[in-house]
Coordinates of C-alpha atoms and ligand atoms in Angstrom, one line a residue:
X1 CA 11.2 3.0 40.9
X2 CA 13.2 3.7 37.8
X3 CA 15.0 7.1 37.2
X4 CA 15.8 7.9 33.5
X5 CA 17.3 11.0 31.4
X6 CA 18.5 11.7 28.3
X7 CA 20.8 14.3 26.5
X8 CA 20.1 17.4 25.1
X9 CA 16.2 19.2 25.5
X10 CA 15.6 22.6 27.7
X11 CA 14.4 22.9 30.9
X12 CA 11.7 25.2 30.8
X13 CA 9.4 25.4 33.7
X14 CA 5.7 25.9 33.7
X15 CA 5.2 29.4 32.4
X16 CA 1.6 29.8 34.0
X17 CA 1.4 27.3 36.5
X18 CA -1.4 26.7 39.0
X19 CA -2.5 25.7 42.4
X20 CA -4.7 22.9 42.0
X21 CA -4.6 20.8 38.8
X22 CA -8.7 20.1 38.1
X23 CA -10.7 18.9 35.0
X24 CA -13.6 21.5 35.0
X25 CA -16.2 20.1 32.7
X26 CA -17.3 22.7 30.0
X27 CA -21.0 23.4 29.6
X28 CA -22.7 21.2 26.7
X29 CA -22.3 23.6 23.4
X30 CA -24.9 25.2 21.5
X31 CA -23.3 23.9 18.6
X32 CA -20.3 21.2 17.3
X33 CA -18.1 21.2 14.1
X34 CA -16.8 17.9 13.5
X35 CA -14.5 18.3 10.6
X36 CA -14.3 14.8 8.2
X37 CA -10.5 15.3 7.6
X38 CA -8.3 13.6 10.6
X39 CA -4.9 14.8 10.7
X40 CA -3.9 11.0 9.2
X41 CA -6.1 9.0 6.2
X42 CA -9.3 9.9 3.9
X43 CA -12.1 12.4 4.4
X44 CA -14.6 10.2 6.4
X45 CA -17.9 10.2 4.2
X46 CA -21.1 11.6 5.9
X47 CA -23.8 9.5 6.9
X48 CA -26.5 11.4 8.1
X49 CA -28.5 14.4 6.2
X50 CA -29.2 18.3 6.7
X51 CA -32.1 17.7 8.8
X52 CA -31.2 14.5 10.6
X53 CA -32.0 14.5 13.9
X54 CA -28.5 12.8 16.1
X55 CA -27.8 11.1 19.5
X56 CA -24.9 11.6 21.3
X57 CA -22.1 9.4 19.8
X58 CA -24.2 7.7 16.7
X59 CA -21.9 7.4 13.8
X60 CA -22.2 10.5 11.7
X61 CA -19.3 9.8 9.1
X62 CA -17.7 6.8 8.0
X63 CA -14.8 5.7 6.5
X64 CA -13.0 2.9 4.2
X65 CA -9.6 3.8 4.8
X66 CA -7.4 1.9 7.5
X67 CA -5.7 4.8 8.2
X68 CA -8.9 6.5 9.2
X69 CA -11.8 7.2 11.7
X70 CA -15.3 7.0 11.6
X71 CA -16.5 10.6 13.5
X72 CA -19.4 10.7 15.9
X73 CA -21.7 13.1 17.0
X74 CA -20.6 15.0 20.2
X75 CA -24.1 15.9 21.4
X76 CA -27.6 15.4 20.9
X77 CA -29.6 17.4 17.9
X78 CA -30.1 18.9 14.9
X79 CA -27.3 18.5 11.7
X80 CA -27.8 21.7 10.2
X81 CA -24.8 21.9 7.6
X82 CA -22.5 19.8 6.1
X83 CA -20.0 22.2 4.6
X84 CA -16.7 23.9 4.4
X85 CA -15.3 25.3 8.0
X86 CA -12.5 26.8 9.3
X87 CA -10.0 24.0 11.0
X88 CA -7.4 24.4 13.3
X89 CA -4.4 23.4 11.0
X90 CA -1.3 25.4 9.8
X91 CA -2.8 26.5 6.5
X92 CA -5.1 28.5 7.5
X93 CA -7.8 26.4 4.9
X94 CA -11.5 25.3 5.4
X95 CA -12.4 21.5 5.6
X96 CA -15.2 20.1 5.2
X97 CA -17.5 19.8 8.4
X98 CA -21.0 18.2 9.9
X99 CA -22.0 21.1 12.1
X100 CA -24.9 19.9 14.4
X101 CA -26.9 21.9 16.4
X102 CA -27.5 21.1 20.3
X103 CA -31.2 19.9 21.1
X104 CA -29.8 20.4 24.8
X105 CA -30.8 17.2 25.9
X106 CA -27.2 15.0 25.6
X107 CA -29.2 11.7 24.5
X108 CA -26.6 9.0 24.6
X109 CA -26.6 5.9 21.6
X110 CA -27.0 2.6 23.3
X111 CA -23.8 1.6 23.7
X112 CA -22.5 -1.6 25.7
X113 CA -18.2 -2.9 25.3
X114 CA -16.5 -6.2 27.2
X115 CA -17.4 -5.1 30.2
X116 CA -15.0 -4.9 33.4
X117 CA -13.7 -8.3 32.6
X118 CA -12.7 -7.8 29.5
X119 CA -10.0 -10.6 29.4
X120 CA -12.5 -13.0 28.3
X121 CA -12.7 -10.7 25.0
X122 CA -10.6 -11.2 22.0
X123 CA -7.8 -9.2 20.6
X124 CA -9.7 -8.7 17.4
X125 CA -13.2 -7.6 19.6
X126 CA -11.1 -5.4 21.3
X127 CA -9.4 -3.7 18.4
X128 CA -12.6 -3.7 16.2
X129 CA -14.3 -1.7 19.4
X130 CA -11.3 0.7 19.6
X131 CA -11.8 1.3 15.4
X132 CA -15.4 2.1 16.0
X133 CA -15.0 4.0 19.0
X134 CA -12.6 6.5 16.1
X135 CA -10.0 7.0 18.7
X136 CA -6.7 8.3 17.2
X137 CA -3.2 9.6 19.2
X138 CA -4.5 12.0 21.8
X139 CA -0.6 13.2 22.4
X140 CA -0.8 15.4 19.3
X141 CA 0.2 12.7 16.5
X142 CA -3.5 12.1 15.2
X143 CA -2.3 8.1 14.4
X144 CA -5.5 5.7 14.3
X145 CA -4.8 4.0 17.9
X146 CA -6.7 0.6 16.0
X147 CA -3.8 1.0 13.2
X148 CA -0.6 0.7 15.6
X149 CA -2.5 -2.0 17.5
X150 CA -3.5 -4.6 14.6
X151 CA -0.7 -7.3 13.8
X152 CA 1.4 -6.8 16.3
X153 CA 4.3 -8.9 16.5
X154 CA 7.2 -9.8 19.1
X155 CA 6.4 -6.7 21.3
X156 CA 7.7 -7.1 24.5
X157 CA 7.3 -3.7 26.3
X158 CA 4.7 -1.4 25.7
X159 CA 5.6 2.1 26.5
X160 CA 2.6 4.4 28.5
X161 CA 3.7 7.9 27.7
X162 CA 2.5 10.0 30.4
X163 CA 4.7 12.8 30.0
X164 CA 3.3 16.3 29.2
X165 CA 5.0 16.9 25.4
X166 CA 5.4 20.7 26.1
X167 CA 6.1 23.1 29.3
X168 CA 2.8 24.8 30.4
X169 CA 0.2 21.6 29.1
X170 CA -1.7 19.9 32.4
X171 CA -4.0 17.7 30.6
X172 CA -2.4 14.0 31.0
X173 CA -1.5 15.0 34.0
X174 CA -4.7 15.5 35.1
X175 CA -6.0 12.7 33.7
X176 CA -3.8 10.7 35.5
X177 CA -4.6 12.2 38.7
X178 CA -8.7 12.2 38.5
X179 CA -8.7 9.1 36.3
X180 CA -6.0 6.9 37.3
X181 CA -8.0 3.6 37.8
X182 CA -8.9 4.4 34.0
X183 CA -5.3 4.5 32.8
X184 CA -4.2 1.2 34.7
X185 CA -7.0 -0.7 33.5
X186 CA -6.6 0.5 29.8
X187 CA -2.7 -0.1 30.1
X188 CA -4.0 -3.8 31.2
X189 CA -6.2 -3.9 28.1
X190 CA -2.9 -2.9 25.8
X191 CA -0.9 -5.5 27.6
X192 CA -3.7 -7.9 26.6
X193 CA -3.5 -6.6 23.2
X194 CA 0.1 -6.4 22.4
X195 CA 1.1 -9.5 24.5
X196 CA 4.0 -7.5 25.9
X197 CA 5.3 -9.0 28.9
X198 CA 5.7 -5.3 30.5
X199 CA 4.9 -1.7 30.6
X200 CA 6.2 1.2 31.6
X201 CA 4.1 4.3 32.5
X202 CA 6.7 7.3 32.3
X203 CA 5.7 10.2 34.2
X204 CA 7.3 13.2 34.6
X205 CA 9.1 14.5 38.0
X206 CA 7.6 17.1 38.9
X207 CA 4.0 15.1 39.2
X208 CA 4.4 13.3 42.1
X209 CA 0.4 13.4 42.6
X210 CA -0.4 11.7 39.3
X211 CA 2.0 9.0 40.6
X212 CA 0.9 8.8 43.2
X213 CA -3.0 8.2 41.9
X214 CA -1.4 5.7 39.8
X215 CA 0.5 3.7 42.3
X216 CA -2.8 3.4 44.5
X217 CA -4.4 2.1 41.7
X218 CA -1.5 0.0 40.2
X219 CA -1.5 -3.7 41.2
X220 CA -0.4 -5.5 38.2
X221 CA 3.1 -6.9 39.0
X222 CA 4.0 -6.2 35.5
X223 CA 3.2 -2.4 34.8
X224 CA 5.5 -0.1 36.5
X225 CA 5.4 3.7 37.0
X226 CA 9.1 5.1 35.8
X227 CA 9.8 9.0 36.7
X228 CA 11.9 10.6 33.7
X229 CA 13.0 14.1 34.3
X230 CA 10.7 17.1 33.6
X231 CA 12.6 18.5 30.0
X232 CA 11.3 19.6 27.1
X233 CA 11.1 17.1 24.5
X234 CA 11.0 13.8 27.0
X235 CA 7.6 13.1 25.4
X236 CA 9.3 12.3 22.1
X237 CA 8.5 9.0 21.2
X238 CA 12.6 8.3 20.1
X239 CA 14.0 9.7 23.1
X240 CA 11.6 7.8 25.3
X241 CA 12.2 4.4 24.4
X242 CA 15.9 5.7 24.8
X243 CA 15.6 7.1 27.8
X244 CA 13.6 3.9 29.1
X245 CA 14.8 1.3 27.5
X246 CA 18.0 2.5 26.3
X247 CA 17.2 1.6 22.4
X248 CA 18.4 3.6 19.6
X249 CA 15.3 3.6 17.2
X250 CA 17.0 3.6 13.9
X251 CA 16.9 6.0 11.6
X252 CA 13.5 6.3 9.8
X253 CA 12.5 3.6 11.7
X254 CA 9.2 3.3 14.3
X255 CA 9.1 1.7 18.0
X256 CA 7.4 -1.0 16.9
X257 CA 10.0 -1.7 14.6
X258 CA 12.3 -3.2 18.3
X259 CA 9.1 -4.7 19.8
X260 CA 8.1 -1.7 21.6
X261 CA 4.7 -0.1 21.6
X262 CA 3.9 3.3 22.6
X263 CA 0.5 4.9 23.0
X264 CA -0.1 8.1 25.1
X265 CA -2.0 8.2 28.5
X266 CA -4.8 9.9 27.3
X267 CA -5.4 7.6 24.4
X268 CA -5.3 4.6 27.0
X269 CA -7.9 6.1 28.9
X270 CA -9.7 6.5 25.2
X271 CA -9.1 2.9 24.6
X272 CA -10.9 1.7 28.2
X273 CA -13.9 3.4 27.5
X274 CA -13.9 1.9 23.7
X275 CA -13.2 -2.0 25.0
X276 CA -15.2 -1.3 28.6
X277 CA -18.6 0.5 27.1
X278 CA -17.5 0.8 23.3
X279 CA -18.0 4.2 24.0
X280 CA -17.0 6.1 21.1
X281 CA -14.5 9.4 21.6
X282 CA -16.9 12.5 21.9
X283 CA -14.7 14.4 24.3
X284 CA -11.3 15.3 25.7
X285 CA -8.8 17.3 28.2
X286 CA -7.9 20.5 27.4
X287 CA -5.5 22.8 28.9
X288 CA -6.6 26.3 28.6
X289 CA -3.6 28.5 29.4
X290 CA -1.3 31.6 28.6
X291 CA -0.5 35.4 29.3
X292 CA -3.7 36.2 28.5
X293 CA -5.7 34.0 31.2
X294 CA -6.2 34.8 34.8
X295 CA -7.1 30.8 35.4
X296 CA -5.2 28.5 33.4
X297 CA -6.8 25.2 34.1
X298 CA -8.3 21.7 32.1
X299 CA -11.4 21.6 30.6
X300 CA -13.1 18.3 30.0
X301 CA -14.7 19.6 26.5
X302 CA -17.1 18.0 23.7
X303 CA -15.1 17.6 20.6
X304 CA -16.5 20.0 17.9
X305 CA -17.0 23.0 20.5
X306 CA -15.1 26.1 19.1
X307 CA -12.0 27.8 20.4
X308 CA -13.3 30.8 21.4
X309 CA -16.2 29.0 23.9
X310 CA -13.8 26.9 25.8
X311 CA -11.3 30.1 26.3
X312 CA -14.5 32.3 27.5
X313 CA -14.3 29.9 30.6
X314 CA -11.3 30.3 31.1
X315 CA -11.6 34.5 32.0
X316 CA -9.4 35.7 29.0
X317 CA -8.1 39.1 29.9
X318 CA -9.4 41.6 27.3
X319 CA -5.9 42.6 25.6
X320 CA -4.9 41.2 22.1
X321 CA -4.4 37.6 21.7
X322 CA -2.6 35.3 19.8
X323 CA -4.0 31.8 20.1
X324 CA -2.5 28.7 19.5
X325 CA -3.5 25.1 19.4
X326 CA -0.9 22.5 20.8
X327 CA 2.3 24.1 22.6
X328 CA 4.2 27.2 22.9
X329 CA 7.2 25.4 21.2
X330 CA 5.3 23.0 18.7
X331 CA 2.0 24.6 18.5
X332 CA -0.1 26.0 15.3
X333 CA -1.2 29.6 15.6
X334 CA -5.3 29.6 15.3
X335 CA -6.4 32.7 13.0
X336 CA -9.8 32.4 13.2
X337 CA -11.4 31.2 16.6
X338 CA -14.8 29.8 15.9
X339 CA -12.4 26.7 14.7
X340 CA -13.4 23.3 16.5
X341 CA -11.6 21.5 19.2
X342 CA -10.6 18.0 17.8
X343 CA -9.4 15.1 18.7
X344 CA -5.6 16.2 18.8
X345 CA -6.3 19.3 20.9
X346 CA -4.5 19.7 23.8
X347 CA -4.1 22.7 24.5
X348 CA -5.2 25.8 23.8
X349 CA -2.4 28.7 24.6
X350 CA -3.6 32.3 24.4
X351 CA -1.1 34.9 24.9
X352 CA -1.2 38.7 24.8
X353 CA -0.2 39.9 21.5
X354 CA 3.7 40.9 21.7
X355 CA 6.4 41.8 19.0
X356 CA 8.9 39.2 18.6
X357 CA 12.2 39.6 18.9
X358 CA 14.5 40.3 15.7
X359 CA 16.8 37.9 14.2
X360 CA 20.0 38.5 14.3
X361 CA 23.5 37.0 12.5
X362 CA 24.6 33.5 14.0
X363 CA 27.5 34.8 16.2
X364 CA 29.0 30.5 16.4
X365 CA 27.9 30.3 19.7
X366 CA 27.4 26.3 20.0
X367 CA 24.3 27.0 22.1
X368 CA 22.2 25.1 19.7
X369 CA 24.2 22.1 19.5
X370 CA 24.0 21.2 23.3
X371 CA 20.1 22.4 22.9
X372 CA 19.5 18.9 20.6
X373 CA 17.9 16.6 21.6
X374 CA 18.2 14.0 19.1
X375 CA 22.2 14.9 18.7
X376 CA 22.4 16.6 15.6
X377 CA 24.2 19.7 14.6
X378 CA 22.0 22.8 14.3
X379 CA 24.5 25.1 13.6
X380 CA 25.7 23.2 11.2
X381 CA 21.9 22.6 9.4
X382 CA 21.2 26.6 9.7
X383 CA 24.1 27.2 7.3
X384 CA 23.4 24.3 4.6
X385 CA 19.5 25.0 5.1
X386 CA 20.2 28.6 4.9
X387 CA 22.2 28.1 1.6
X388 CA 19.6 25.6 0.1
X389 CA 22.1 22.9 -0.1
X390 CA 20.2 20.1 1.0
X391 CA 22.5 17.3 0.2
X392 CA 24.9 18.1 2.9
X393 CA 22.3 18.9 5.3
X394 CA 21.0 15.6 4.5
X395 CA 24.4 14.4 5.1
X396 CA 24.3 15.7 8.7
X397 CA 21.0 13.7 9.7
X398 CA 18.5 16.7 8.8
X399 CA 16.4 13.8 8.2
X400 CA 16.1 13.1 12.3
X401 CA 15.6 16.5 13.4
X402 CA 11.9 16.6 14.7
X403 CA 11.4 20.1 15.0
X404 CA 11.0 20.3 18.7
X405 CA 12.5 24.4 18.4
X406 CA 15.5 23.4 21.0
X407 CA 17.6 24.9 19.1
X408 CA 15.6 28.4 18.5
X409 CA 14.7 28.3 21.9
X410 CA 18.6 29.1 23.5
X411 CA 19.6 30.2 20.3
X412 CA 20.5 33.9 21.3
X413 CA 19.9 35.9 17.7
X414 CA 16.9 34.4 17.8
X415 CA 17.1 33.0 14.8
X416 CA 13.6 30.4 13.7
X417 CA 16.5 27.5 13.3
X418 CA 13.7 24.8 12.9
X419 CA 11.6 26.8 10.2
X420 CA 14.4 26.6 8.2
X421 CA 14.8 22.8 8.8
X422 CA 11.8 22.3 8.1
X423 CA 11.7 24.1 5.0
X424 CA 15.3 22.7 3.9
X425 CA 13.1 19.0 4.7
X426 CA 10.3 20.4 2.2
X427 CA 12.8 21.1 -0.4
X428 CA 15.1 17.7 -0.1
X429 CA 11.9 16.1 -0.8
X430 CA 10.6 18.4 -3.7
X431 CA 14.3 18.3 -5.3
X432 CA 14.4 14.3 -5.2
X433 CA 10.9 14.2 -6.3
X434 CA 12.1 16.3 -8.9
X435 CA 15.2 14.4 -9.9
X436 CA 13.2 10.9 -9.6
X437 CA 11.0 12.0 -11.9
X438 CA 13.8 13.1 -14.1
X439 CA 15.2 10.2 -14.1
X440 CA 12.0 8.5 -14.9
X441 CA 11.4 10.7 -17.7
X442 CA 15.0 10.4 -18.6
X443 CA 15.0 6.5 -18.6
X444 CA 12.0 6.1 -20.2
X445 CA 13.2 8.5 -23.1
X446 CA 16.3 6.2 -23.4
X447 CA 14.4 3.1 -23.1
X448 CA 12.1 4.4 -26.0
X449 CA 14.8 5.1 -28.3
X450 CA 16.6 1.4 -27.2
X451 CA 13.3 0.1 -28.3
X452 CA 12.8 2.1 -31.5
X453 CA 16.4 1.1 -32.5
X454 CA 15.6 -2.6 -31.7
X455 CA 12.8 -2.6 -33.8
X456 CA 14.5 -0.9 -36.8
X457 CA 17.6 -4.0 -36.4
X458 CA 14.5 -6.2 -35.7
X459 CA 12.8 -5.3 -38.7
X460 CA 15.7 -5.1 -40.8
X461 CA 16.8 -8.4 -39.8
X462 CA 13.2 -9.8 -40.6
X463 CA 13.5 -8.0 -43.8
X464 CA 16.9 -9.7 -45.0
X465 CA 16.3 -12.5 -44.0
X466 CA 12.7 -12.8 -46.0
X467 CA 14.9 -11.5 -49.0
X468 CA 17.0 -14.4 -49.1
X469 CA 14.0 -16.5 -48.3
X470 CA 12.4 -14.8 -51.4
X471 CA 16.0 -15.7 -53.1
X472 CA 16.1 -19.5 -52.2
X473 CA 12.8 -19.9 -53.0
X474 CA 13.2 -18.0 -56.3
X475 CA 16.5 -20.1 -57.1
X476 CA 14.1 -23.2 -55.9
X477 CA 11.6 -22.4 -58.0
X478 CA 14.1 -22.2 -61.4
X479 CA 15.8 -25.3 -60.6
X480 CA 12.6 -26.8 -60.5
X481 CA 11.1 -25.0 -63.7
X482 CA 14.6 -26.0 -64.9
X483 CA 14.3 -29.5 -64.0
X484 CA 10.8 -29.9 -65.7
X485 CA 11.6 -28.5 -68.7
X486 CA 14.4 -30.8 -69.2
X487 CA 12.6 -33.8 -67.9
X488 CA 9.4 -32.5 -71.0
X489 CA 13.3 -32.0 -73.3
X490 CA 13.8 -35.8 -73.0
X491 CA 10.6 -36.9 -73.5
X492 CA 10.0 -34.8 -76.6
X493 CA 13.1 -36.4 -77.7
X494 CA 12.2 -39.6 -76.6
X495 CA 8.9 -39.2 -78.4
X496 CA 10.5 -37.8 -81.7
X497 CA 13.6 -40.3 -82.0
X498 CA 9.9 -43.4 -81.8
X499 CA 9.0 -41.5 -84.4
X500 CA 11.7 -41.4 -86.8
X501 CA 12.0 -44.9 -86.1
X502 CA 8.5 -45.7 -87.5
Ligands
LIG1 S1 14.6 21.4 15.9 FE1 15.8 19.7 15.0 S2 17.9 20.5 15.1 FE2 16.7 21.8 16.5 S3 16.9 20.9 18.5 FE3 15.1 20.0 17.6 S4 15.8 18.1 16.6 FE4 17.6 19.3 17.0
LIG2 S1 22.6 29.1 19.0 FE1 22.1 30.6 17.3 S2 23.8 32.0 17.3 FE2 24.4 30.2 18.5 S3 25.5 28.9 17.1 FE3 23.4 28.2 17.1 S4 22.4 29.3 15.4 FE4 24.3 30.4 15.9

């Protein structure tokens, strides 16, 4: 086995961690809010009616862009709205939702995939399955899984990422443990798709018993189970293939991009049940955890089901919360609570309100630089960020930075370094926007006038030269006049000297 590490990240263990990793599955909800907007592609478009009565996974919303999902019902019932709904996203905005009230029966669609031996299945089948099924990237990234799989070309290693992306989150590594038969098969379903000639399931060190569930179910000569050091950010997609492969992504550049395919473990284990059963995604893991819980532990949960009835399981304690979806480094605060899990839910954190810490003046320590994990210079960023000029922080890579909070997190005036990267990133783009469409303005202005000037030469050219047209045919026209009335000059003198000779 394989032992790989790369520079830069934070160790930062498990703030809540626990005895026994399980996946408790939640009790059906009384209710599901499927919101229509993935975090990737078009609003799916509602195909069921206020009234319809739904089975478990039946379509409910479709779609006609690539780059998005149909949605499926998560339980059996009633649809009893389709409206706007609070979301868990970082505005803080409604969406637009099918909310569908449980009949409490959990009446399954007929569904029926490949079957075990799915080799004898096509690529195309399989990926068609995996588009029905709506599965996107379970790891947080929200990418239609069918999207990244379609046209692949000259991939030789796919890349089974089943590192945890942030300290305190269980659920892949659950997964692995209670479903490990799951992942290798759907890892042998990838390899069929992709046609890579490996993969590689990278798993963190500190979880010895999900690689341990793997290896007994791991029999394939070419999958192998690689052990990369527990640090905050090895789930990064860039810094995994480096850390694996050791491949430099380039700049703006995807995996795919050096014949390497990534997909996360939980989106494998989606991608079985699609190709197996064609058993569309109505349910995840989630990782309930934080200050606020006495039992941090996974919830096996039906998509749709709010926030605040997965954390009731979970025995909140009864002080002030913030919640969060996602990680304590990456994570989106969630305001308002009734918001539905979805497909890119994790975790949930919930953490007793505190006070946070006040910023203070950069005091040069370096801390920051050491803290990155993609090599760039924070300190250097904070002050070009800080100053708005966003050509030079462009200059030093701002472009790379991914926002992981490294550099907050050791940074000792506690200053909110990747807020202001990503806001410098915001304004790069709004300033070249800007000045492209300038520039547009600016040329086509200058091509107007170019044009307007052409087509005064233009028609002054025509003009002259139709004068002098005008003129030779003028001059033509007298020598011609000219010509005839000399030609009737002779013969009246013709005529009159036959007449004086009579
Ligand atoms: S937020 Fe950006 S600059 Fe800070 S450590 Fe992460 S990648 Fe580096
Ligand atoms: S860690 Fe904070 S204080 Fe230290 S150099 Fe970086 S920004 Fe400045």
């Amino acid at each position: 086995m394989l032992n790989r590490s790369f520079n830069g990240g934070v160790v930062i263990d498990n703030p809540h961690p626990v005895d026994t990793v399980e996946i408790i599955p939640a009790p059906l909800p009384d209710k599901v809010v499927l919101p229509l907007q993935q975090r990737i592609g078009d609003e799916a478009i509602p195909c069921v009616e206020v009234g319809d009565h739904v089975l478990t996974g039946q379509m409910v919303a479709k779609t006609e862009d690539h780059f998005s999902v149909p949605i499926h019902a998560s339980i059996s019932g009633t649809v009893v709205t389709i409206d706007d709904q609070f979301v868990p996203h970082k505005s803080g905005l409604k969406s637009k939702c099918i909310t569908i009230e449980s009949d409490g029966k959990d009446q399954w669609i007929k569904h029926t995939g490949c079957g075990t031996d799915f080799l004898h299945c096509d690529k195309t089948t399989m990926i068609e399955y995996i588009q029905a099924s709506g599965i996107v990237g379970m790891g947080g990234a929200g990418f239609p899984a069918h999207a990244k799989l379609e046209g692949i070309q000259d991939c030789h290693t796919l890349i089974i990422n089943g590192t945890e992306c942030e300290p305190g989150i269980m659920c892949d590594y659950a997964l692995m443990q209670h479903h490990p038969r799951e992942v290798i098969r759907g890892v042998e379903i990838l390899l069929h798709i992709c046609g890579a000639q490996r993969a590689i399931i990278a798993v963190e060190d500190d979880k010895q018993e999900a690689i341990n569930s793997l290896l007994m179910y791991c029999h394939n000569d070419r999958i192998s189970i690689v052990k990369i050091p527990t640090k905050y950010t090895s789930g990064a997609e860039k810094l995994l293939v480096k850390a694996l492969l050791d491949i430099e992504i380039p700049s703006g550049g995807f995996a795919i991009d050096i014949g390497v395919v990534c997909q996360n473990v939980a989106t494998t284990k989606a991608i079985f049940d699609a190709v197996i059963d064609n058993k569309p995604l109505v349910s995840r893991i989630v990782t309930v955890t934080g200050s606020g819980i006495e039992s941090p532990n996974n919830y096996e949960v039906r998509l749709g089901a709010s926030f605040e009835h997965i954390v009731s399981m979970a025995s909140p304690n009864t002080n002030q919360h913030d919640v969060r979806m996602g990680g304590m480094m990456m994570g989106v605060d969630v305001e308002d609570t009734t918001a539905p899990i979805c497909k890119i839910t994790n975790c949930i954190f919930v953490n007793d309100a505190v006070e946070k810490p006040k910023t203070q003046e950069c005091i040069r320590c370096g801390q920051c630089n050491q803290a990155c994990p993609v090599d760039l210079l924070p300190q250097q960023l904070y002050w070009y960020a800080k100053s708005e000029n966003t050509d030079k922080a462009m200059d030093y890579n701002l472009a790379d930075c991914i926002e992981c909070r490294c550099c907050d997190y050791v940074c000792p005036s506690h200053i909110p370094l990747a807020e202001y990267f990503s806001f410098a990133k915001a304004l790069h783009r709004k300033t070249t926007e800007e000045q492209y469409r300038t520039d547009v303005a600016r040329e086509r202005f200058e091509f107007r006038e170019y044009r307007l000037e052409r087509n005064k030469t233009e028609r002054a050219k025509m003009m002259a030269a139709k004068k002098e047209e005008l003129k030779k045919k003028m001059a033509n026209d007298k020598a011609q006049k000219d010509k005839i009335a000399a030609a009737m000059a002779r013969v009246k003198k013709t005529k009159k000297a036959k007449n004086d000779a009579q």
